[in-house]
Short mmCIF file of C-alpha atoms in Angstrom, two decimals:
data_model
loop_
_atom_site.label_atom_id
_atom_site.label_comp_id
_atom_site.label_asym_id
_atom_site.label_seq_id
_atom_site.Cartn_x
_atom_site.Cartn_y
_atom_site.Cartn_z
CA MET A 1142 -19.48 -5.66 1.00
CA GLU A 1143 -19.33 -3.61 -2.12
CA ALA A 1144 -16.20 -1.48 -0.33
CA VAL A 1145 -14.73 -4.50 0.89
CA LYS A 1146 -14.58 -5.91 -2.77
CA HIS A 1147 -13.65 -2.55 -4.56
CA THR A 1148 -10.68 -3.07 -2.30
CA LEU A 1149 -9.47 -6.19 -2.92
CA GLN A 1150 -9.08 -5.44 -6.86
CA VAL A 1151 -6.06 -4.10 -6.40
CA LEU A 1152 -3.95 -6.19 -4.40
CA PRO A 1153 -3.47 -8.96 -7.22
CA TRP A 1154 -1.88 -5.25 -9.11
CA LEU A 1155 -0.03 -4.44 -5.79
CA LEU A 1156 1.27 -8.70 -6.14
CA LEU A 1157 2.40 -8.16 -9.48
CA PHE A 1158 4.26 -5.65 -8.31
CA ALA A 1159 6.31 -7.26 -6.02
CA GLN A 1160 7.39 -10.14 -8.18
CA LEU A 1161 8.64 -7.93 -10.82
CA ALA A 1162 10.45 -6.37 -8.62
CA ALA A 1163 12.24 -9.29 -7.28
CA ALA A 1164 12.45 -10.43 -10.13
CA SER A 1165 14.86 -7.87 -12.08
CA THR A 1166 18.49 -8.45 -12.19
CA SER A 1167 19.47 -5.07 -13.59
CA ASN A 1168 21.60 -3.48 -11.09
CA CYS A 1169 22.19 -0.17 -10.86
CA THR A 1170 24.64 -0.12 -7.60
CA ASN A 1171 25.90 -2.70 -5.28
CA ALA A 1172 26.70 -0.38 -2.04
CA THR A 1173 26.95 -2.99 1.18
CA ASP A 1174 28.37 -0.28 3.06
CA GLY A 1175 25.97 0.00 6.45
CA THR A 1176 24.03 -3.38 5.55
CA ASP A 1177 23.31 -4.91 9.15
CA SER A 1178 20.83 -7.98 8.20
CA ARG A 1179 19.84 -9.00 12.00
CA GLY A 1180 19.70 -5.46 12.91
CA ALA A 1181 17.30 -4.38 10.25
CA MET A 1182 15.28 -7.66 10.71
CA LYS A 1183 15.10 -5.91 14.17
CA LEU A 1184 14.51 -2.87 13.03
CA LYS A 1185 11.42 -3.98 11.04
CA LEU A 1186 9.16 -5.89 13.38
CA ILE A 1187 9.42 -2.88 15.35
CA ALA A 1188 8.32 -0.79 12.47
CA ILE A 1189 5.58 -3.31 11.85
CA ALA A 1190 4.07 -2.99 14.72
CA SER A 1191 4.58 0.32 15.00
CA ILE A 1192 3.40 1.16 11.85
CA LEU A 1193 0.39 -1.05 12.95
CA THR A 1194 -0.68 0.74 16.05
CA ALA A 1195 -0.26 3.73 14.57
CA GLY A 1196 -2.39 2.86 11.71
CA ALA A 1197 -5.11 1.94 13.42
CA ALA A 1198 -5.55 4.15 15.95
CA GLY A 1199 -5.97 7.19 13.37
CA VAL A 1200 -8.65 5.08 11.61
CA LEU A 1201 -10.42 4.59 14.58
CA VAL A 1202 -10.41 7.39 15.99
CA PRO A 1203 -12.85 9.42 13.77
CA VAL A 1204 -15.40 5.88 13.85
CA LEU A 1205 -15.14 5.66 17.64
CA GLY A 1206 -15.50 9.71 18.18
CA ARG A 1207 -18.65 9.85 16.58
CA SER A 1208 -20.81 8.80 19.43
CA MET A 1209 -19.49 12.20 20.95
CA ALA A 1210 -21.12 15.31 20.57
CA ALA A 1211 -18.55 17.42 19.99
CA LEU A 1212 -16.62 15.12 16.67
CA HIS A 1213 -20.33 14.73 15.48
CA PRO A 1214 -20.31 14.99 11.09
CA ASP A 1215 -22.67 18.32 11.51
CA GLY A 1216 -20.04 19.68 14.46
CA ASP A 1217 -17.90 22.90 13.87
CA ILE A 1218 -14.92 20.28 15.03
CA PHE A 1219 -15.29 17.80 12.49
CA PHE A 1220 -14.69 20.43 10.05
CA ALA A 1221 -11.28 21.27 11.30
CA VAL A 1222 -10.51 17.71 11.31
CA LYS A 1223 -11.34 16.87 8.19
CA ALA A 1224 -9.52 20.43 7.36
CA PHE A 1225 -6.35 18.46 8.96
CA ALA A 1226 -6.74 15.23 7.17
CA ALA A 1227 -7.33 16.99 3.68
CA GLY A 1228 -3.85 18.69 4.28
CA VAL A 1229 -2.35 15.88 5.36
CA ILE A 1230 -3.91 13.70 1.80
CA LEU A 1231 -2.36 16.26 0.02
CA ALA A 1232 0.90 16.80 1.09
CA THR A 1233 1.50 12.95 1.15
CA GLY A 1234 0.50 13.32 -2.76
CA MET A 1235 2.44 16.46 -3.35
CA VAL A 1236 5.49 17.15 -1.09
CA HIS A 1237 5.79 12.50 -0.19
CA ILE A 1238 4.88 10.47 -3.70
CA LEU A 1239 5.15 13.10 -6.26
CA PRO A 1240 8.71 13.82 -5.90
CA ALA A 1241 9.38 9.52 -4.76
CA ALA A 1242 7.54 9.27 -8.92
CA PHE A 1243 9.92 12.21 -10.86
CA ASP A 1244 12.79 10.30 -9.36
CA GLY A 1245 12.20 7.23 -10.38
CA LEU A 1246 11.20 7.50 -13.86
CA THR A 1247 13.96 9.79 -13.99
CA SER A 1248 16.67 8.05 -12.16
CA PRO A 1249 20.38 7.71 -14.14
CA CYS A 1250 19.64 3.85 -13.54
CA LEU A 1251 17.16 3.99 -16.27
CA HIS A 1252 19.08 6.09 -18.77
CA LYS A 1253 22.39 4.04 -19.26
CA GLY A 1254 23.89 3.43 -22.64
CA GLY A 1255 24.52 7.52 -23.44
CA ARG A 1256 20.36 8.02 -23.47
CA ASP A 1257 19.66 11.36 -22.65
CA ARG A 1258 18.23 11.60 -19.27
CA ASN A 1259 16.13 14.92 -19.86
CA GLY A 1260 13.15 12.88 -21.46
CA PHE A 1261 9.69 13.24 -21.32
CA PRO A 1262 8.74 13.51 -17.78
CA PHE A 1263 6.33 11.30 -17.29
CA ALA A 1264 5.42 10.99 -13.89
CA GLY A 1265 3.64 13.99 -14.28
CA LEU A 1266 1.45 12.52 -17.07
CA ILE A 1267 0.68 9.83 -15.17
CA ALA A 1268 -0.04 11.64 -11.86
CA MET A 1269 -2.74 13.40 -14.05
CA SER A 1270 -3.70 10.72 -16.03
CA ALA A 1271 -4.73 9.52 -12.53
CA ALA A 1272 -6.23 12.17 -11.69
CA MET A 1273 -8.32 12.75 -14.04
CA ALA A 1274 -9.53 8.83 -13.96
CA THR A 1275 -10.53 9.85 -10.79
CA MET A 1276 -12.79 12.44 -11.56
CA VAL A 1277 -14.31 10.50 -14.64
CA ILE A 1278 -14.59 7.26 -12.48
CA ASP A 1279 -16.02 9.59 -9.48
CA SER A 1280 -18.67 10.91 -11.28
CA LEU A 1281 -20.11 7.47 -13.28
CA ALA A 1282 -19.98 5.59 -9.66
CA ALA A 1283 -21.68 8.25 -7.59
CA GLY A 1284 -24.35 8.95 -10.70
CA TYR A 1285 -24.52 5.24 -10.81
CA TYR A 1286 -25.50 4.69 -7.25
CA THR A 1287 -27.74 7.19 -7.43
CA ARG A 1288 -30.14 6.57 -10.56
CA SER A 1289 -29.91 2.92 -9.01
CA HIS A 1290 -31.33 3.75 -5.40
CA PHE A 1291 -34.01 6.41 -6.79
CA SER A 1292 -34.94 3.88 -9.00
CA LYS A 1293 -35.94 1.29 -7.02
CA ALA A 1294 -39.51 1.21 -6.04
CA GLN A 1295 -41.03 1.84 -2.89
CA PRO A 1296 -44.22 0.10 -2.37
CA ILE A 1297 -44.37 0.19 1.59
CA ASP A 1298 -44.00 4.06 1.77
CA ASN A 1299 -47.20 4.28 -0.50
CA GLN A 1300 -48.95 1.79 0.86
CA GLU A 1301 -48.68 4.01 3.94
CA ILE A 1302 -49.73 6.82 2.44
CA TYR A 1303 -53.00 5.93 0.65
CA GLU A 1304 -53.96 3.27 3.98
CA GLN A 1305 -54.53 6.48 6.23
CA PRO A 1306 -58.10 7.81 5.70
CA GLY A 1307 -58.22 10.87 4.13
CA GLU A 1308 -54.31 11.49 3.14
CA GLU A 1309 -54.89 11.32 -0.89
CA GLU A 1310 -57.06 14.47 -1.13
CA ARG A 1311 -54.09 16.37 1.26
CA PRO A 1312 -52.07 18.19 -1.64
CA GLY A 1313 -48.95 18.06 0.48
CA ARG A 1314 -49.42 14.11 0.49
CA ALA A 1315 -50.52 13.96 -2.86
CA GLN A 1316 -47.32 16.54 -4.14
CA HIS A 1317 -45.43 13.44 -1.47
CA VAL A 1318 -46.56 10.43 -3.84
CA HIS A 1319 -46.29 11.94 -6.95
CA MET A 1320 -42.35 12.58 -6.46
CA HIS A 1321 -41.94 9.08 -5.28
CA THR A 1322 -43.79 8.11 -8.22
CA HIS A 1323 -41.56 9.84 -9.79
CA ALA A 1324 -38.22 7.87 -8.91
CA THR A 1325 -40.14 5.03 -8.73
CA HIS A 1326 -40.73 4.70 -12.33
CA GLY A 1327 -37.51 6.12 -13.63
CA HIS A 1328 -38.48 8.95 -15.00
CA PRO A 1329 -36.61 12.02 -14.07
CA HIS A 1330 -36.86 15.46 -15.29
CA GLY A 1331 -33.79 16.92 -13.73
CA GLU A 1332 -32.36 16.92 -10.48
CA ALA A 1333 -34.60 18.66 -8.07
CA ASP A 1334 -37.54 15.91 -9.11
CA VAL A 1335 -34.87 13.73 -8.00
CA ILE A 1336 -33.46 14.74 -5.59
CA SER A 1337 -36.63 16.77 -3.68
CA SER A 1338 -36.65 16.09 -0.24
CA PRO A 1339 -33.48 16.58 2.56
CA GLU A 1340 -34.37 12.77 3.24
CA GLU A 1341 -33.40 12.07 -0.12
CA ALA A 1342 -30.53 14.52 -0.50
CA SER A 1343 -28.98 13.24 2.90
CA ILE A 1344 -29.11 9.86 0.88
CA ALA A 1345 -27.36 11.72 -1.98
CA ASP A 1346 -24.52 12.87 0.12
CA THR A 1347 -23.50 9.75 1.62
CA ILE A 1348 -22.98 8.03 -1.56
CA ARG A 1349 -20.88 11.02 -2.98
CA HIS A 1350 -19.41 10.14 0.39
CA ARG A 1351 -18.93 6.45 0.11
CA VAL A 1352 -17.69 7.04 -3.25
CA VAL A 1353 -14.91 9.08 -2.22
CA SER A 1354 -14.06 7.17 0.76
CA GLN A 1355 -13.71 3.63 -1.27
CA VAL A 1356 -11.33 5.81 -3.73
CA LEU A 1357 -9.49 7.74 -1.06
CA GLU A 1358 -8.83 3.84 -0.30
CA LEU A 1359 -7.40 2.87 -3.28
CA GLY A 1360 -5.46 5.23 -3.38
CA ILE A 1361 -3.65 4.98 0.20
CA LEU A 1362 -3.81 1.48 -0.19
CA VAL A 1363 -1.19 1.86 -3.35
CA HIS A 1364 1.00 4.13 -1.53
CA SER A 1365 1.43 2.15 1.61
CA VAL A 1366 2.25 -1.35 0.14
CA ILE A 1367 5.18 0.25 -2.11
CA ILE A 1368 6.65 2.64 1.11
CA GLY A 1369 6.86 -1.33 3.26
CA VAL A 1370 7.70 -3.23 0.11
CA SER A 1371 10.45 -0.76 0.40
CA LEU A 1372 11.17 -0.67 3.95
CA GLY A 1373 10.82 -4.53 4.19
CA ALA A 1374 13.52 -4.83 1.55
CA SER A 1375 16.39 -2.44 3.30
CA VAL A 1376 18.93 -3.97 5.21
CA ARG A 1377 20.49 -0.89 6.31
CA PRO A 1378 19.68 -0.04 10.14
CA ALA A 1379 20.35 3.76 9.12
CA THR A 1380 18.57 4.34 6.56
CA ILE A 1381 15.50 1.57 8.42
CA ARG A 1382 15.65 3.67 11.67
CA PRO A 1383 14.27 7.28 11.19
CA LEU A 1384 11.67 5.36 8.79
CA VAL A 1385 10.26 3.54 12.02
CA GLY A 1386 9.21 6.76 13.19
CA ALA A 1387 8.16 8.56 10.32
CA LEU A 1388 5.92 6.67 8.52
CA SER A 1389 4.14 5.66 12.22
CA PHE A 1390 3.16 9.63 12.19
CA HIS A 1391 2.61 9.08 8.10
CA GLN A 1392 0.03 6.50 8.14
CA PHE A 1393 -1.28 8.12 11.69
CA PHE A 1394 -2.29 11.23 10.12
CA GLU A 1395 -3.48 9.58 6.66
CA GLY A 1396 -5.93 6.79 8.96
CA ILE A 1397 -7.63 10.36 10.56
CA GLY A 1398 -8.21 11.27 6.75
CA LEU A 1399 -9.85 7.84 5.67
CA GLY A 1400 -11.62 7.58 9.27
CA GLY A 1401 -12.99 10.75 8.48
CA CYS A 1402 -14.06 10.08 5.34
CA ILE A 1403 -15.76 6.20 6.12
CA LEU A 1404 -17.65 8.27 9.14
CA GLN A 1405 -19.71 9.88 6.65
CA ALA A 1406 -20.28 7.52 4.23
CA ASN A 1407 -22.11 5.93 6.96
CA PHE A 1408 -20.83 2.02 6.09
CA LYS A 1409 -22.94 -0.91 7.95
CA MET A 1410 -20.34 -1.99 10.94
CA ARG A 1411 -18.85 -4.77 8.88
CA ALA A 1412 -17.77 -2.96 6.31
CA THR A 1413 -16.01 0.21 8.27
CA ILE A 1414 -14.42 -2.84 10.27
CA MET A 1415 -12.63 -4.56 7.17
CA MET A 1416 -11.88 -0.88 5.36
CA ALA A 1417 -9.89 0.08 9.00
CA MET A 1418 -8.32 -3.09 8.72
CA PHE A 1419 -6.98 -2.61 5.42
CA PHE A 1420 -5.46 0.51 6.04
CA SER A 1421 -4.27 -0.48 8.97
CA LEU A 1422 -2.88 -4.39 7.50
CA THR A 1423 -1.88 -2.80 3.67
CA ALA A 1424 1.93 -1.53 5.34
CA PRO A 1425 3.13 -3.51 7.71
CA VAL A 1426 2.01 -6.99 5.06
CA GLY A 1427 3.91 -4.62 2.79
CA ILE A 1428 7.35 -4.41 5.02
CA ALA A 1429 6.77 -8.59 4.82
CA LEU A 1430 6.52 -8.75 1.57
CA GLY A 1431 9.44 -6.96 1.99
CA ILE A 1432 11.11 -9.20 3.72
CA ALA A 1433 10.78 -12.33 2.02
CA ILE A 1434 11.66 -10.65 -0.92
CA SER A 1435 14.94 -8.32 0.70
CA SER A 1436 17.19 -11.41 -0.67
CA SER A 1437 16.07 -11.03 -4.55
CA TYR A 1438 14.73 -7.17 -4.33
CA ASN A 1439 17.05 -4.22 -5.68
CA VAL A 1440 15.63 -0.49 -5.08
CA HIS A 1441 17.89 0.43 -7.85
CA SER A 1442 16.75 -2.09 -10.66
CA SER A 1443 15.30 -0.20 -13.62
CA THR A 1444 11.90 -2.74 -13.27
CA ALA A 1445 11.66 -1.84 -9.39
CA LEU A 1446 12.60 1.93 -10.54
CA VAL A 1447 9.61 1.63 -13.21
CA VAL A 1448 6.74 0.14 -11.42
CA GLU A 1449 7.15 2.31 -8.58
CA GLY A 1450 7.36 4.97 -10.95
CA VAL A 1451 3.96 4.21 -12.02
CA PHE A 1452 2.90 3.41 -8.93
CA ASN A 1453 3.68 6.42 -7.15
CA SER A 1454 2.36 8.69 -10.13
CA ALA A 1455 -0.96 6.66 -9.85
CA SER A 1456 -1.41 7.30 -6.58
CA ALA A 1457 -0.22 11.05 -6.03
CA GLY A 1458 -3.05 12.12 -8.95
CA ILE A 1459 -5.87 10.16 -7.12
CA LEU A 1460 -4.59 11.61 -3.47
CA ILE A 1461 -4.35 15.58 -4.77
CA TYR A 1462 -7.72 15.29 -6.98
CA MET A 1463 -9.23 13.68 -3.92
CA SER A 1464 -7.99 16.10 -1.34
CA LEU A 1465 -8.75 19.15 -3.45
CA VAL A 1466 -12.05 18.30 -5.03
CA ASP A 1467 -13.82 16.01 -2.60
CA LEU A 1468 -12.28 17.13 0.40
CA LEU A 1469 -11.72 20.42 0.82
CA ALA A 1470 -13.47 21.78 -1.86
CA THR A 1471 -16.50 20.45 -0.95
CA ASP A 1472 -16.69 22.01 2.74
CA PHE A 1473 -14.92 24.98 1.99
CA ASN A 1474 -18.31 26.01 -0.55
CA LYS A 1475 -20.89 24.62 2.40
CA LEU A 1476 -22.69 27.28 3.16
CA LYS A 1477 -22.34 26.75 7.51
CA LEU A 1478 -18.34 27.59 6.60
CA GLN A 1479 -18.44 30.25 4.43
CA THR A 1480 -21.10 32.26 6.88
CA ASN A 1481 -19.28 31.51 9.97
CA THR A 1482 -15.99 33.13 9.64
CA LYS A 1483 -14.62 32.10 13.63
CA LEU A 1484 -14.86 27.85 11.55
CA GLN A 1485 -13.79 29.92 8.22
CA LEU A 1486 -10.55 31.22 10.39
CA MET A 1487 -10.13 27.75 12.60
CA THR A 1488 -10.86 25.10 9.26
CA TYR A 1489 -7.85 27.15 7.47
CA LEU A 1490 -5.60 27.09 10.50
CA ALA A 1491 -5.84 23.09 10.83
CA LEU A 1492 -5.41 22.44 7.06
CA PHE A 1493 -1.94 24.85 7.33
CA ILE A 1494 -1.30 22.69 10.16
CA GLY A 1495 -2.03 19.47 9.01
CA ALA A 1496 0.23 19.86 5.11
CA GLY A 1497 2.97 21.41 7.36
CA LEU A 1498 2.97 18.52 9.77
CA MET A 1499 2.98 15.96 6.57
CA SER A 1500 5.42 18.35 4.91
CA MET A 1501 8.14 18.40 7.97
CA LEU A 1502 8.26 14.23 7.82
CA ALA A 1503 9.60 14.46 4.08
CA ILE A 1504 12.70 15.85 6.26
CA TRP A 1505 13.35 12.03 7.37
CA ALA A 1506 10.70 9.46 4.78
#
């Protein structure tokens, strides 16, 4: 439920974005060439169904595939899948979102009346700030959950140890009890004392994966709502038609990346389903929201450009940081990958293919 609660906290800000964009009346262009509300509505309904299906399929591929030995989190193929997904997420932030943020915050619609267009690069500043904030949140959240877990008392474990006759005299068992005593009373003397067994190391790794998956979903949700609102508010079939296929593939690839992180986080089934549903529904809900405000929404209004630019910049910073630090750097520094040349080549190839395919989609969306 913690994952669902953190995801819900971002929704009011996204709704505020839609309200501000709809309320703005400052127009830059009012071109009506190629407008066809009825034809556009048919394409929007097709887009909702297509993007919903693609997003759900993408996020469920790793989740449902965990029963297959080939897609086990410790398997070689899963390393390649994660590298592919990380390449997709990196290209999403660098090629799709960040340029759109720069375009929005440097648009000529924001620089009327003779003001200088070559102003401060706010998009880069916001993206950098979001990346640093993500690092801080990532570190603080992981530290908090780790301390919370290892400071909990474990009376059942200790009771089982002492109830077995003669076990308390065994040096190995005494060391095990001393380790739990340190964790129980909350007096860690370094990481070696707190995480001093394979089981506890695995728990700490799971905690890190849970933090990563929640922060990653936050960045993806913000971006998904923005592109959904933009598509839903358009009334030009020529603009919407190429976006339907491009955004469907876009959501599918992003879903694979998020699904891989959710799989490694070992969430309970209910939390896994809820996170998958939120991701799958966000872009279609954004399209529906765009349809609702299409009569008053103007993508060229100053308010819409600023709000979209800020959200896009923050989303880009989050996704770039998560892909490079929490996904790629973590896996590429593992001993299993560094000592296996074949696995290295397969992982590098998957990374380049993922980033390349997502970058190619920028031609249409």
